[in-house]
Amino acid sequence: MTTEIRPDRGAAAIDVRDLHKQFGDNEVLKGIDFHIDNGQVVCVIGPSGSGKSTLLRCVNMLETPTKGQIFVEGEEITDPDADVDRLRSRIGMVFQQFNLFPHMTVLRNLCIAQEKVKGRSRAEAVEVARRNLAKVGLAERESAYPAHLSGGQQQRVAIARSLSMDPDMMLFDEPTSALDPELVGDVLAVMKDLASEGMTMMVVTHEIGFAREVGDKLVFMDDGVIVEEGDPRQVLANPQHERTQAFLSKVL
């Protein structure tokens, strides 16, 4: 019987050191250093192609870094000998696309990974799933199929599915970019609730208002580097770098 290594709560939730990522001749990340403390909400903004999503995908090893180190709660997930699946189980991920199984009900979408990965009984998985559906305001839709839900509802189901795996932290990759504008607010409201409960979150987003209101730290990326970071309200009100100023002048 193996003993589970407990997370080091004194360490940063995520610690990225000199991270590089290359696709062929294209260097997408050019030496990224940053960290996220436990309970912190970090919002990452920047123009398309700046490396934001690649950074997010490297954190849970959906992309393998070319160089550098990433630590998750004190353990190096980039170590060749790391148990990536075990470390990844602490990290919930929500994508632009909802990636729900279309032939399964909402409830079954939330239960299947719990049963297969967490080893939970059907009854326990259902209990956890229903609790998280209630958290995202969709308790009454557990018998629906994804095709019968709006995009915003599907994204809230995807969030509930991630929460059902009991992650220590959540990564969001532009979770509202595929939604009609009137559906964005419901998803952001769920994310705000998670933040208020102390969930550690890394959010790649174009939602500047969310970053200002909810974020503890704002990171502005451009051309594969972090150009500026700091308190969201200060960075948005008084950006120090001309690249940050130019970007914000177009989006604010």
PDB file of C-alpha atoms in Angstrom:
ATOM      1  CA  MET A   1       0.000   0.000   0.000  1.00  0.00           C
ATOM      2  CA  THR A   2       1.452   3.356  -1.017  1.00  0.00           C
ATOM      3  CA  THR A   3       1.250   6.358   1.272  1.00  0.00           C
ATOM      4  CA  GLU A   4      -0.191   9.490  -0.299  1.00  0.00           C
ATOM      5  CA  ILE A   5       2.205  12.414  -0.130  1.00  0.00           C
ATOM      6  CA  ARG A   6       0.315  15.269   1.459  1.00  0.00           C
ATOM      7  CA  PRO A   7       0.506  18.701  -0.163  1.00  0.00           C
ATOM      8  CA  ASP A   8       2.795  21.260   1.424  1.00  0.00           C
ATOM      9  CA  ARG A   9       0.306  23.993   2.319  1.00  0.00           C
ATOM     10  CA  GLY A  10       3.189  26.277   3.276  1.00  0.00           C
ATOM     11  CA  ALA A  11       4.508  26.207  -0.282  1.00  0.00           C
ATOM     12  CA  ALA A  12       3.115  28.215  -3.160  1.00  0.00           C
ATOM     13  CA  ALA A  13       0.175  26.497  -4.831  1.00  0.00           C
ATOM     14  CA  ILE A  14       1.954  26.975  -8.170  1.00  0.00           C
ATOM     15  CA  ASP A  15       5.586  28.026  -8.571  1.00  0.00           C
ATOM     16  CA  VAL A  16       6.934  28.503 -12.113  1.00  0.00           C
ATOM     17  CA  ARG A  17      10.678  28.974 -12.615  1.00  0.00           C
ATOM     18  CA  ASP A  18      12.385  29.982 -15.880  1.00  0.00           C
ATOM     19  CA  LEU A  19       9.722  28.301 -18.005  1.00  0.00           C
ATOM     20  CA  HIS A  20      10.340  27.996 -21.735  1.00  0.00           C
ATOM     21  CA  LYS A  21       8.149  26.314 -24.335  1.00  0.00           C
ATOM     22  CA  GLN A  22       9.059  25.910 -27.971  1.00  0.00           C
ATOM     23  CA  PHE A  23       6.982  24.544 -30.842  1.00  0.00           C
ATOM     24  CA  GLY A  24       9.509  23.872 -33.589  1.00  0.00           C
ATOM     25  CA  ASP A  25      11.299  27.159 -34.201  1.00  0.00           C
ATOM     26  CA  ASN A  26       8.605  29.162 -32.427  1.00  0.00           C
ATOM     27  CA  GLU A  27       9.469  29.985 -28.818  1.00  0.00           C
ATOM     28  CA  VAL A  28       6.089  30.662 -27.227  1.00  0.00           C
ATOM     29  CA  LEU A  29       7.271  31.041 -23.603  1.00  0.00           C
ATOM     30  CA  LYS A  30      10.588  32.806 -23.045  1.00  0.00           C
ATOM     31  CA  GLY A  31      11.542  32.404 -19.416  1.00  0.00           C
ATOM     32  CA  ILE A  32       8.430  32.755 -17.235  1.00  0.00           C
ATOM     33  CA  ASP A  33       8.825  33.176 -13.463  1.00  0.00           C
ATOM     34  CA  PHE A  34       5.791  33.578 -11.235  1.00  0.00           C
ATOM     35  CA  HIS A  35       3.930  31.989  -8.372  1.00  0.00           C
ATOM     36  CA  ILE A  36       0.429  31.692  -6.997  1.00  0.00           C
ATOM     37  CA  ASP A  37      -0.099  31.460  -3.253  1.00  0.00           C
ATOM     38  CA  ASN A  38      -2.746  29.217  -1.740  1.00  0.00           C
ATOM     39  CA  GLY A  39      -6.138  30.923  -1.876  1.00  0.00           C
ATOM     40  CA  GLN A  40      -4.962  33.516  -4.381  1.00  0.00           C
ATOM     41  CA  VAL A  41      -6.817  34.430  -7.588  1.00  0.00           C
ATOM     42  CA  VAL A  42      -4.381  35.322 -10.375  1.00  0.00           C
ATOM     43  CA  CYS A  43      -5.763  36.658 -13.657  1.00  0.00           C
ATOM     44  CA  VAL A  44      -3.611  36.486 -16.788  1.00  0.00           C
ATOM     45  CA  ILE A  45      -4.354  38.907 -19.626  1.00  0.00           C
ATOM     46  CA  GLY A  46      -2.661  39.813 -22.875  1.00  0.00           C
ATOM     47  CA  PRO A  47      -3.089  39.774 -26.647  1.00  0.00           C
ATOM     48  CA  SER A  48      -3.765  36.600 -28.622  1.00  0.00           C
ATOM     49  CA  GLY A  49      -0.585  34.650 -29.202  1.00  0.00           C
ATOM     50  CA  SER A  50       1.165  35.991 -26.105  1.00  0.00           C
ATOM     51  CA  GLY A  51       1.512  32.519 -24.555  1.00  0.00           C
ATOM     52  CA  LYS A  52      -1.229  32.721 -21.897  1.00  0.00           C
ATOM     53  CA  SER A  53      -2.958  29.427 -22.702  1.00  0.00           C
ATOM     54  CA  THR A  54       0.342  27.641 -23.275  1.00  0.00           C
ATOM     55  CA  LEU A  55       1.473  28.719 -19.801  1.00  0.00           C
ATOM     56  CA  LEU A  56      -1.765  27.417 -18.307  1.00  0.00           C
ATOM     57  CA  ARG A  57      -1.450  24.084 -20.126  1.00  0.00           C
ATOM     58  CA  CYS A  58       2.168  23.697 -18.985  1.00  0.00           C
ATOM     59  CA  VAL A  59       1.139  24.073 -15.339  1.00  0.00           C
ATOM     60  CA  ASN A  60      -0.680  20.736 -15.377  1.00  0.00           C
ATOM     61  CA  MET A  61       1.588  19.206 -18.032  1.00  0.00           C
ATOM     62  CA  LEU A  62      -0.917  19.156 -20.877  1.00  0.00           C
ATOM     63  CA  GLU A  63       2.066  20.706 -22.651  1.00  0.00           C
ATOM     64  CA  THR A  64       5.575  19.580 -21.732  1.00  0.00           C
ATOM     65  CA  PRO A  65       7.893  22.529 -21.098  1.00  0.00           C
ATOM     66  CA  THR A  66      11.062  22.762 -23.170  1.00  0.00           C
ATOM     67  CA  LYS A  67      12.964  24.074 -20.151  1.00  0.00           C
ATOM     68  CA  GLY A  68      12.274  25.183 -16.595  1.00  0.00           C
ATOM     69  CA  GLN A  69      10.526  23.889 -13.512  1.00  0.00           C
ATOM     70  CA  ILE A  70       6.944  23.933 -12.214  1.00  0.00           C
ATOM     71  CA  PHE A  71       6.120  23.092  -8.612  1.00  0.00           C
ATOM     72  CA  VAL A  72       2.606  22.208  -7.426  1.00  0.00           C
ATOM     73  CA  GLU A  73       2.251  22.608  -3.665  1.00  0.00           C
ATOM     74  CA  GLY A  74       5.973  22.078  -3.221  1.00  0.00           C
ATOM     75  CA  GLU A  75       6.341  19.075  -5.550  1.00  0.00           C
ATOM     76  CA  GLU A  76       7.965  19.398  -8.954  1.00  0.00           C
ATOM     77  CA  ILE A  77       5.495  18.243 -11.597  1.00  0.00           C
ATOM     78  CA  THR A  78       8.178  18.748 -14.292  1.00  0.00           C
ATOM     79  CA  ASP A  79      10.545  16.247 -12.635  1.00  0.00           C
ATOM     80  CA  PRO A  80      10.960  13.279 -15.026  1.00  0.00           C
ATOM     81  CA  ASP A  81      10.210  10.950 -12.095  1.00  0.00           C
ATOM     82  CA  ALA A  82       7.149  12.868 -10.910  1.00  0.00           C
ATOM     83  CA  ASP A  83       3.810  11.103 -10.612  1.00  0.00           C
ATOM     84  CA  VAL A  84       2.111  13.556 -12.951  1.00  0.00           C
ATOM     85  CA  ASP A  85      -1.328  11.951 -12.672  1.00  0.00           C
ATOM     86  CA  ARG A  86      -1.256  12.208  -8.872  1.00  0.00           C
ATOM     87  CA  LEU A  87      -0.187  15.859  -8.939  1.00  0.00           C
ATOM     88  CA  ARG A  88      -2.598  16.682 -11.741  1.00  0.00           C
ATOM     89  CA  SER A  89      -5.448  15.297  -9.636  1.00  0.00           C
ATOM     90  CA  ARG A  90      -5.053  18.360  -7.386  1.00  0.00           C
ATOM     91  CA  ILE A  91      -5.683  20.704 -10.320  1.00  0.00           C
ATOM     92  CA  GLY A  92      -9.114  21.303 -11.839  1.00  0.00           C
ATOM     93  CA  MET A  93      -9.151  22.575 -15.430  1.00  0.00           C
ATOM     94  CA  VAL A  94     -11.911  24.419 -17.263  1.00  0.00           C
ATOM     95  CA  PHE A  95     -11.429  25.044 -20.979  1.00  0.00           C
ATOM     96  CA  GLN A  96     -13.002  27.391 -23.519  1.00  0.00           C
ATOM     97  CA  GLN A  97     -14.961  24.441 -24.896  1.00  0.00           C
ATOM     98  CA  PHE A  98     -17.031  22.500 -22.423  1.00  0.00           C
ATOM     99  CA  ASN A  99     -15.933  18.963 -23.415  1.00  0.00           C
ATOM    100  CA  LEU A 100     -19.033  17.309 -21.972  1.00  0.00           C
ATOM    101  CA  PHE A 101     -20.020  13.823 -23.114  1.00  0.00           C
ATOM    102  CA  PRO A 102     -23.045  14.507 -25.353  1.00  0.00           C
ATOM    103  CA  HIS A 103     -24.586  11.036 -24.868  1.00  0.00           C
ATOM    104  CA  MET A 104     -24.591  11.318 -21.072  1.00  0.00           C
ATOM    105  CA  THR A 105     -26.869  13.271 -18.769  1.00  0.00           C
ATOM    106  CA  VAL A 106     -25.473  16.159 -16.758  1.00  0.00           C
ATOM    107  CA  LEU A 107     -25.399  13.980 -13.633  1.00  0.00           C
ATOM    108  CA  ARG A 108     -23.554  11.164 -15.404  1.00  0.00           C
ATOM    109  CA  ASN A 109     -21.032  13.659 -16.813  1.00  0.00           C
ATOM    110  CA  LEU A 110     -20.178  14.609 -13.233  1.00  0.00           C
ATOM    111  CA  CYS A 111     -20.064  11.056 -11.901  1.00  0.00           C
ATOM    112  CA  ILE A 112     -18.036   9.076 -14.407  1.00  0.00           C
ATOM    113  CA  ALA A 113     -14.576  10.461 -13.585  1.00  0.00           C
ATOM    114  CA  GLN A 114     -15.309  10.293  -9.865  1.00  0.00           C
ATOM    115  CA  GLU A 115     -16.017   6.570 -10.201  1.00  0.00           C
ATOM    116  CA  LYS A 116     -13.196   5.712 -12.588  1.00  0.00           C
ATOM    117  CA  VAL A 117     -10.435   7.987 -11.227  1.00  0.00           C
ATOM    118  CA  LYS A 118     -11.393   8.576  -7.592  1.00  0.00           C
ATOM    119  CA  GLY A 119     -12.836   5.080  -7.098  1.00  0.00           C
ATOM    120  CA  ARG A 120     -16.045   6.383  -5.564  1.00  0.00           C
ATOM    121  CA  SER A 121     -19.205   4.313  -5.418  1.00  0.00           C
ATOM    122  CA  ARG A 122     -22.079   5.333  -7.649  1.00  0.00           C
ATOM    123  CA  ALA A 123     -24.046   6.613  -4.640  1.00  0.00           C
ATOM    124  CA  GLU A 124     -21.140   8.688  -3.322  1.00  0.00           C
ATOM    125  CA  ALA A 125     -20.410  10.121  -6.770  1.00  0.00           C
ATOM    126  CA  VAL A 126     -24.055  11.131  -7.186  1.00  0.00           C
ATOM    127  CA  GLU A 127     -24.074  12.835  -3.787  1.00  0.00           C
ATOM    128  CA  VAL A 128     -20.939  14.855  -4.645  1.00  0.00           C
ATOM    129  CA  ALA A 129     -22.258  15.672  -8.128  1.00  0.00           C
ATOM    130  CA  ARG A 130     -25.586  16.939  -6.818  1.00  0.00           C
ATOM    131  CA  ARG A 131     -23.843  19.108  -4.243  1.00  0.00           C
ATOM    132  CA  ASN A 132     -21.720  20.736  -6.940  1.00  0.00           C
ATOM    133  CA  LEU A 133     -24.611  21.148  -9.373  1.00  0.00           C
ATOM    134  CA  ALA A 134     -26.431  23.036  -6.625  1.00  0.00           C
ATOM    135  CA  LYS A 135     -23.306  25.166  -6.117  1.00  0.00           C
ATOM    136  CA  VAL A 136     -23.402  26.298  -9.780  1.00  0.00           C
ATOM    137  CA  GLY A 137     -27.177  26.778  -9.771  1.00  0.00           C
ATOM    138  CA  LEU A 138     -28.112  23.783 -11.928  1.00  0.00           C
ATOM    139  CA  ALA A 139     -29.560  21.271  -9.474  1.00  0.00           C
ATOM    140  CA  GLU A 140     -32.755  21.010 -11.509  1.00  0.00           C
ATOM    141  CA  ARG A 141     -30.946  20.098 -14.739  1.00  0.00           C
ATOM    142  CA  GLU A 142     -29.228  16.883 -13.645  1.00  0.00           C
ATOM    143  CA  SER A 143     -31.297  14.739 -16.042  1.00  0.00           C
ATOM    144  CA  ALA A 144     -30.747  17.006 -19.064  1.00  0.00           C
ATOM    145  CA  TYR A 145     -28.331  16.249 -21.869  1.00  0.00           C
ATOM    146  CA  PRO A 146     -25.702  18.830 -22.865  1.00  0.00           C
ATOM    147  CA  ALA A 147     -27.464  19.634 -26.153  1.00  0.00           C
ATOM    148  CA  HIS A 148     -30.467  20.863 -24.170  1.00  0.00           C
ATOM    149  CA  LEU A 149     -28.409  23.394 -22.196  1.00  0.00           C
ATOM    150  CA  SER A 150     -27.223  26.870 -23.134  1.00  0.00           C
ATOM    151  CA  GLY A 151     -23.497  27.449 -23.518  1.00  0.00           C
ATOM    152  CA  GLY A 152     -23.379  29.173 -20.157  1.00  0.00           C
ATOM    153  CA  GLN A 153     -25.129  26.251 -18.482  1.00  0.00           C
ATOM    154  CA  GLN A 154     -22.749  23.788 -20.136  1.00  0.00           C
ATOM    155  CA  GLN A 155     -19.764  25.749 -18.849  1.00  0.00           C
ATOM    156  CA  ARG A 156     -21.230  25.772 -15.335  1.00  0.00           C
ATOM    157  CA  VAL A 157     -21.648  21.987 -15.610  1.00  0.00           C
ATOM    158  CA  ALA A 158     -17.987  21.764 -16.657  1.00  0.00           C
ATOM    159  CA  ILE A 159     -17.008  23.764 -13.568  1.00  0.00           C
ATOM    160  CA  ALA A 160     -19.146  21.514 -11.361  1.00  0.00           C
ATOM    161  CA  ARG A 161     -17.514  18.456 -12.952  1.00  0.00           C
ATOM    162  CA  SER A 162     -14.047  19.787 -12.056  1.00  0.00           C
ATOM    163  CA  LEU A 163     -15.149  20.618  -8.509  1.00  0.00           C
ATOM    164  CA  SER A 164     -16.484  17.087  -8.091  1.00  0.00           C
ATOM    165  CA  MET A 165     -12.894  15.821  -8.279  1.00  0.00           C
ATOM    166  CA  ASP A 166     -12.013  17.843  -5.136  1.00  0.00           C
ATOM    167  CA  PRO A 167      -9.156  19.881  -6.618  1.00  0.00           C
ATOM    168  CA  ASP A 168      -6.933  22.106  -4.488  1.00  0.00           C
ATOM    169  CA  MET A 169      -6.825  24.705  -7.265  1.00  0.00           C
ATOM    170  CA  MET A 170      -8.619  25.571 -10.504  1.00  0.00           C
ATOM    171  CA  LEU A 171      -7.225  26.665 -13.867  1.00  0.00           C
ATOM    172  CA  PHE A 172      -9.559  28.509 -16.248  1.00  0.00           C
ATOM    173  CA  ASP A 173      -8.604  28.988 -19.909  1.00  0.00           C
ATOM    174  CA  GLU A 174     -10.784  31.850 -21.176  1.00  0.00           C
ATOM    175  CA  PRO A 175     -13.912  30.148 -19.788  1.00  0.00           C
ATOM    176  CA  THR A 176     -16.334  32.751 -21.159  1.00  0.00           C
ATOM    177  CA  SER A 177     -14.833  33.416 -24.608  1.00  0.00           C
ATOM    178  CA  ALA A 178     -17.116  30.917 -26.393  1.00  0.00           C
ATOM    179  CA  LEU A 179     -20.284  32.259 -24.750  1.00  0.00           C
ATOM    180  CA  ASP A 180     -22.886  34.719 -25.943  1.00  0.00           C
ATOM    181  CA  PRO A 181     -22.484  37.966 -23.980  1.00  0.00           C
ATOM    182  CA  GLU A 182     -25.707  37.546 -22.008  1.00  0.00           C
ATOM    183  CA  LEU A 183     -24.507  34.163 -20.684  1.00  0.00           C
ATOM    184  CA  VAL A 184     -21.141  35.351 -19.410  1.00  0.00           C
ATOM    185  CA  GLY A 185     -22.428  36.788 -16.133  1.00  0.00           C
ATOM    186  CA  ASP A 186     -23.730  33.479 -14.754  1.00  0.00           C
ATOM    187  CA  VAL A 187     -20.359  31.784 -15.276  1.00  0.00           C
ATOM    188  CA  LEU A 188     -18.437  34.693 -13.750  1.00  0.00           C
ATOM    189  CA  ALA A 189     -20.804  34.653 -10.760  1.00  0.00           C
ATOM    190  CA  VAL A 190     -19.908  31.011 -10.091  1.00  0.00           C
ATOM    191  CA  MET A 191     -16.201  31.869 -10.346  1.00  0.00           C
ATOM    192  CA  LYS A 192     -16.653  34.779  -7.936  1.00  0.00           C
ATOM    193  CA  ASP A 193     -18.308  32.442  -5.442  1.00  0.00           C
ATOM    194  CA  LEU A 194     -15.390  30.020  -5.715  1.00  0.00           C
ATOM    195  CA  ALA A 195     -12.933  32.857  -5.106  1.00  0.00           C
ATOM    196  CA  SER A 196     -14.885  34.012  -2.046  1.00  0.00           C
ATOM    197  CA  GLU A 197     -14.675  30.454  -0.660  1.00  0.00           C
ATOM    198  CA  GLY A 198     -10.881  30.587  -0.912  1.00  0.00           C
ATOM    199  CA  MET A 199     -10.302  28.452  -4.009  1.00  0.00           C
ATOM    200  CA  THR A 200      -6.865  28.999  -5.545  1.00  0.00           C
ATOM    201  CA  MET A 201      -7.467  30.086  -9.153  1.00  0.00           C
ATOM    202  CA  MET A 202      -5.428  30.911 -12.243  1.00  0.00           C
ATOM    203  CA  VAL A 203      -7.663  32.542 -14.833  1.00  0.00           C
ATOM    204  CA  VAL A 204      -6.677  33.372 -18.400  1.00  0.00           C
ATOM    205  CA  THR A 205      -9.355  35.879 -19.337  1.00  0.00           C
ATOM    206  CA  HIS A 206     -10.457  38.861 -21.394  1.00  0.00           C
ATOM    207  CA  GLU A 207     -12.922  39.820 -18.651  1.00  0.00           C
ATOM    208  CA  ILE A 208     -11.138  42.884 -17.279  1.00  0.00           C
ATOM    209  CA  GLY A 209     -13.972  43.681 -14.875  1.00  0.00           C
ATOM    210  CA  PHE A 210     -13.662  40.244 -13.296  1.00  0.00           C
ATOM    211  CA  ALA A 211      -9.889  40.688 -12.954  1.00  0.00           C
ATOM    212  CA  ARG A 212     -10.373  44.062 -11.290  1.00  0.00           C
ATOM    213  CA  GLU A 213     -13.087  42.904  -8.911  1.00  0.00           C
ATOM    214  CA  VAL A 214     -11.963  39.397  -7.977  1.00  0.00           C
ATOM    215  CA  GLY A 215      -8.256  39.081  -8.779  1.00  0.00           C
ATOM    216  CA  ASP A 216      -5.549  39.265  -6.143  1.00  0.00           C
ATOM    217  CA  LYS A 217      -2.871  39.592  -8.813  1.00  0.00           C
ATOM    218  CA  LEU A 218      -2.948  40.588 -12.475  1.00  0.00           C
ATOM    219  CA  VAL A 219      -0.326  39.277 -14.906  1.00  0.00           C
ATOM    220  CA  PHE A 220       0.050  40.929 -18.309  1.00  0.00           C
ATOM    221  CA  MET A 221       1.792  38.753 -20.897  1.00  0.00           C
ATOM    222  CA  ASP A 222       3.039  39.717 -24.333  1.00  0.00           C
ATOM    223  CA  ASP A 223       5.263  37.833 -26.782  1.00  0.00           C
ATOM    224  CA  GLY A 224       6.007  34.979 -24.391  1.00  0.00           C
ATOM    225  CA  VAL A 225       7.099  37.026 -21.380  1.00  0.00           C
ATOM    226  CA  ILE A 226       5.474  38.578 -18.320  1.00  0.00           C
ATOM    227  CA  VAL A 227       5.631  42.304 -18.986  1.00  0.00           C
ATOM    228  CA  GLU A 228       3.948  43.530 -15.817  1.00  0.00           C
ATOM    229  CA  GLU A 229       2.240  42.110 -12.753  1.00  0.00           C
ATOM    230  CA  GLY A 230       0.736  43.471  -9.584  1.00  0.00           C
ATOM    231  CA  ASP A 231      -2.489  44.418  -7.836  1.00  0.00           C
ATOM    232  CA  PRO A 232      -5.181  44.389 -10.555  1.00  0.00           C
ATOM    233  CA  ARG A 233      -6.655  47.734  -9.566  1.00  0.00           C
ATOM    234  CA  GLN A 234      -3.250  49.426  -9.630  1.00  0.00           C
ATOM    235  CA  VAL A 235      -2.109  47.841 -12.896  1.00  0.00           C
ATOM    236  CA  LEU A 236      -5.389  48.646 -14.654  1.00  0.00           C
ATOM    237  CA  ALA A 237      -5.536  52.207 -13.349  1.00  0.00           C
ATOM    238  CA  ASN A 238      -1.873  53.046 -13.786  1.00  0.00           C
ATOM    239  CA  PRO A 239       0.045  50.570 -15.987  1.00  0.00           C
ATOM    240  CA  GLN A 240       3.793  51.172 -15.858  1.00  0.00           C
ATOM    241  CA  HIS A 241       4.940  49.536 -19.088  1.00  0.00           C
ATOM    242  CA  GLU A 242       4.129  50.995 -22.502  1.00  0.00           C
ATOM    243  CA  ARG A 243       3.079  47.565 -23.829  1.00  0.00           C
ATOM    244  CA  THR A 244       0.601  47.226 -20.985  1.00  0.00           C
ATOM    245  CA  GLN A 245      -0.635  50.764 -21.631  1.00  0.00           C
ATOM    246  CA  ALA A 246      -1.125  50.067 -25.342  1.00  0.00           C
ATOM    247  CA  PHE A 247      -3.042  46.837 -24.676  1.00  0.00           C
ATOM    248  CA  LEU A 248      -5.303  48.302 -22.019  1.00  0.00           C
ATOM    249  CA  SER A 249      -6.056  51.365 -24.161  1.00  0.00           C
ATOM    250  CA  LYS A 250      -7.710  48.972 -26.631  1.00  0.00           C
ATOM    251  CA  VAL A 251      -9.685  46.835 -24.187  1.00  0.00           C
ATOM    252  CA  LEU A 252     -10.819  49.290 -21.504  1.00  0.00           C
TER     253      LEU A 252
END
